[in-house]
GROMACS .gro file of C-alpha atoms in nm:
model
  186
    1MET     CA    1  15.712  17.598  13.578
    2THR     CA    2  15.778  17.304  13.350
    3GLU     CA    3  16.091  17.285  13.117
    4VAL     CA    4  15.855  17.323  12.812
    5SER     CA    5  15.712  17.650  12.925
    6SER     CA    6  16.056  17.811  13.014
    7LEU     CA    7  16.156  18.092  12.787
    8THR     CA    8  16.518  18.057  12.877
    9GLY     CA    9  16.732  18.123  12.570
   10ARG     CA   10  16.447  18.305  12.366
   11LEU     CA   11  16.450  18.656  12.265
   12LEU     CA   12  16.194  18.917  12.386
   13VAL     CA   13  16.144  19.174  12.108
   14ALA     CA   14  15.974  19.495  12.225
   15THR     CA   15  15.654  19.567  12.054
   16PRO     CA   16  15.604  19.925  11.903
   17ALA     CA   17  15.343  19.978  12.187
   18LEU     CA   18  15.578  19.909  12.476
   19ALA     CA   19  15.595  20.245  12.659
   20ASP     CA   20  15.886  20.189  12.883
   21PRO     CA   21  16.179  20.390  12.747
   22ASN     CA   22  16.431  20.147  12.904
   23PHE     CA   23  16.294  19.885  12.639
   24ASP     CA   24  16.206  20.098  12.340
   25ARG     CA   25  16.287  19.868  12.039
   26ALA     CA   26  16.480  19.633  12.281
   27VAL     CA   27  16.589  19.288  12.202
   28VAL     CA   28  16.628  19.084  12.529
   29LEU     CA   29  16.804  18.751  12.553
   30LEU     CA   30  16.637  18.572  12.842
   31LEU     CA   31  16.913  18.407  13.041
   32ASP     CA   32  16.680  18.256  13.300
   33HIS     CA   33  16.308  18.224  13.325
   34ASP     CA   34  16.129  18.006  13.589
   35GLU     CA   35  15.865  18.029  13.854
   36GLU     CA   36  16.087  18.279  14.055
   37GLY     CA   37  16.107  18.525  13.777
   38SER     CA   38  16.309  18.611  13.479
   39LEU     CA   39  16.642  18.765  13.388
   40GLY     CA   40  16.790  18.872  13.059
   41VAL     CA   41  17.019  19.121  12.887
   42VAL     CA   42  16.928  19.388  12.622
   43LEU     CA   43  17.141  19.297  12.320
   44ASN     CA   44  17.106  19.612  12.133
   45ARG     CA   45  17.215  19.895  12.373
   46PRO     CA   46  17.593  19.965  12.326
   47THR     CA   47  17.747  20.225  12.538
   48PRO     CA   48  18.039  20.456  12.470
   49VAL     CA   49  18.244  20.280  12.738
   50GLY     CA   50  18.515  20.050  12.601
   51VAL     CA   51  18.542  19.693  12.760
   52GLY     CA   52  18.911  19.779  12.813
   53ASP     CA   53  18.810  20.062  13.044
   54ILE     CA   54  18.640  19.839  13.290
   55LEU     CA   55  18.753  19.481  13.231
   56ALA     CA   56  19.099  19.516  13.065
   57SER     CA   57  19.168  19.134  13.082
   58TRP     CA   58  18.865  19.051  12.870
   59ALA     CA   59  18.901  19.341  12.616
   60GLY     CA   60  19.090  19.139  12.358
   61LEU     CA   61  18.826  18.879  12.350
   62THR     CA   62  18.517  19.082  12.267
   63GLY     CA   63  18.385  19.146  11.913
   64GLU     CA   64  18.297  19.462  11.743
   65PRO     CA   65  18.182  19.693  11.865
   66ASP     CA   66  18.423  19.632  12.161
   67VAL     CA   67  18.221  19.830  12.409
   68VAL     CA   68  18.016  19.754  12.711
   69PHE     CA   69  17.646  19.705  12.645
   70GLN     CA   70  17.369  19.827  12.886
   71GLY     CA   71  17.211  19.505  12.973
   72GLY     CA   72  16.907  19.655  13.139
   73PRO     CA   73  16.813  19.898  13.410
   74VAL     CA   74  16.901  19.671  13.707
   75SER     CA   75  17.230  19.663  13.875
   76LEU     CA   76  17.416  19.886  13.640
   77ASP     CA   77  17.732  19.850  13.848
   78SER     CA   78  17.762  19.468  13.788
   79ALA     CA   79  17.881  19.300  13.468
   80LEU     CA   80  17.771  18.978  13.284
   81GLY     CA   81  17.955  18.815  13.008
   82VAL     CA   82  17.759  18.628  12.745
   83ALA     CA   83  17.949  18.408  12.507
   84VAL     CA   84  17.883  18.181  12.205
   85ILE     CA   85  18.092  17.868  12.234
   86PRO     CA   86  18.054  17.628  11.949
   87GLY     CA   87  18.046  17.250  12.011
   88ASP     CA   88  17.913  17.014  12.272
   89GLU     CA   89  18.152  17.088  12.557
   90GLY     CA   90  18.219  17.432  12.703
   91PRO     CA   91  18.533  17.527  12.894
   92LEU     CA   92  18.572  17.598  13.265
   93GLY     CA   93  18.425  17.936  13.339
   94TRP     CA   94  18.134  17.906  13.095
   95ARG     CA   95  17.776  17.783  13.180
   96ARG     CA   96  17.545  17.684  12.893
   97VAL     CA   97  17.213  17.880  12.876
   98HIS     CA   98  17.075  17.765  12.554
   99GLY     CA   99  17.241  17.604  12.256
  100ALA     CA  100  17.581  17.755  12.204
  101ILE     CA  101  17.489  18.060  12.417
  102GLY     CA  102  17.611  18.073  12.776
  103LEU     CA  103  17.730  18.287  13.071
  104VAL     CA  104  18.096  18.360  13.128
  105ASP     CA  105  18.237  18.377  13.481
  106LEU     CA  106  18.431  18.703  13.451
  107GLU     CA  107  18.619  18.618  13.773
  108ALA     CA  108  18.783  18.327  13.586
  109PRO     CA  109  19.114  18.381  13.401
  110PRO     CA  110  19.030  18.480  13.042
  111GLU     CA  111  19.289  18.243  12.916
  112LEU     CA  112  19.066  17.949  13.022
  113LEU     CA  113  18.799  18.051  12.772
  114ALA     CA  114  19.009  18.232  12.495
  115ALA     CA  115  19.060  17.936  12.268
  116ALA     CA  116  18.694  17.814  12.287
  117LEU     CA  117  18.516  18.151  12.242
  118GLY     CA  118  18.317  18.212  11.930
  119SER     CA  119  18.208  18.554  12.048
  120LEU     CA  120  18.186  18.743  12.374
  121ARG     CA  121  17.987  19.044  12.484
  122ILE     CA  122  17.997  19.230  12.812
  123PHE     CA  123  17.676  19.371  12.969
  124ALA     CA  124  17.654  19.627  13.257
  125GLY     CA  125  17.332  19.549  13.438
  126TYR     CA  126  17.045  19.331  13.336
  127ALA     CA  127  16.669  19.329  13.284
  128GLY     CA  128  16.475  19.152  13.555
  129TRP     CA  129  16.112  19.043  13.635
  130GLY     CA  130  15.968  18.914  13.949
  131PRO     CA  131  15.739  18.606  13.965
  132GLY     CA  132  15.453  18.641  13.709
  133GLN     CA  133  15.562  18.983  13.606
  134LEU     CA  134  15.684  18.894  13.257
  135GLU     CA  135  15.398  18.672  13.201
  136ALA     CA  136  15.171  18.967  13.262
  137GLU     CA  137  15.369  19.188  13.014
  138LEU     CA  138  15.334  18.907  12.762
  139THR     CA  139  14.964  18.887  12.825
  140ASP     CA  140  14.943  19.273  12.777
  141GLY     CA  141  15.122  19.243  12.446
  142ALA     CA  142  15.435  19.421  12.538
  143TRP     CA  143  15.670  19.165  12.386
  144TYR     CA  144  15.705  18.924  12.101
  145VAL     CA  145  15.875  18.595  12.192
  146VAL     CA  146  16.094  18.453  11.918
  147GLU     CA  147  16.381  18.200  11.890
  148SER     CA  148  16.738  18.330  11.937
  149GLU     CA  149  17.022  18.264  11.716
  150PRO     CA  150  17.405  18.263  11.830
  151GLY     CA  151  17.472  18.560  11.602
  152ASP     CA  152  17.219  18.781  11.800
  153VAL     CA  153  17.459  18.794  12.080
  154SER     CA  154  17.740  18.930  11.876
  155SER     CA  155  17.567  19.141  11.611
  156PRO     CA  156  17.824  19.386  11.467
  157ARG     CA  157  17.543  19.627  11.407
  158PRO     CA  158  17.337  19.615  11.722
  159GLU     CA  159  17.138  19.934  11.634
  160ASN     CA  160  16.976  19.723  11.355
  161LEU     CA  161  16.909  19.414  11.562
  162TRP     CA  162  16.544  19.497  11.641
  163ARG     CA  163  16.451  19.507  11.271
  164ALA     CA  164  16.683  19.215  11.168
  165VAL     CA  165  16.524  18.977  11.434
  166LEU     CA  166  16.172  19.073  11.322
  167ARG     CA  167  16.252  19.060  10.957
  168ARG     CA  168  16.370  18.699  10.978
  169GLN     CA  169  16.040  18.575  11.132
  170ARG     CA  170  15.825  18.368  10.902
  171SER     CA  171  15.497  18.523  11.008
  172GLU     CA  172  15.328  18.860  11.021
  173LEU     CA  173  15.594  18.970  11.263
  174ALA     CA  174  15.824  19.031  10.962
  175MET     CA  175  15.600  19.317  10.864
  176ILE     CA  176  15.649  19.487  11.211
  177ALA     CA  177  16.019  19.534  11.100
  178THR     CA  178  15.893  19.819  10.879
  179TYR     CA  179  15.715  19.997  11.147
  180PRO     CA  180  15.832  20.362  11.147
  181ASP     CA  181  16.043  20.504  11.442
  182ASP     CA  182  15.794  20.778  11.480
  183PRO     CA  183  15.442  20.682  11.337
  184SER     CA  184  15.312  21.047  11.385
  185LEU     CA  185  15.543  21.142  11.087
  186ASN     CA  186  15.354  20.925  10.834
   0.00000   0.00000   0.00000
């Protein structure tokens, strides 16, 4: 897969037709996308579990809400840290994914990153696709692919992210933001 066709750093926004309950109105940040498959985290699934309950040393560095997010249905017993770090250079313990967005090594001492962090979110699990699987879902119309913004990672109101991301599009996608939660009630 060429660099131009990579979707790394982009958002997958679930279409209203996507039937998988794991991804109902989900906004997924793709952290990796190549010929071997794709990996991302769902940005708008907060859990009731506080970051301090599972990763106490990182708790003071996360934004509001300071809870763990369900990153997807795969490996729910693992944690990923996604952070926004402004500037050209990131600290040790952070790997750039796209623009100012990158992955945090949660095994690193938090003080290595604390001064540089613009925002941090912790995810339990991730969303994953095997080779060609995401491309097939895109062909089937399950996802809209849009550009990400650093603020998507740390949205203080994740329950509104699906509509907010669609609303900012400069195309007919902006109208999808008004799609009712339950169209049968119209």
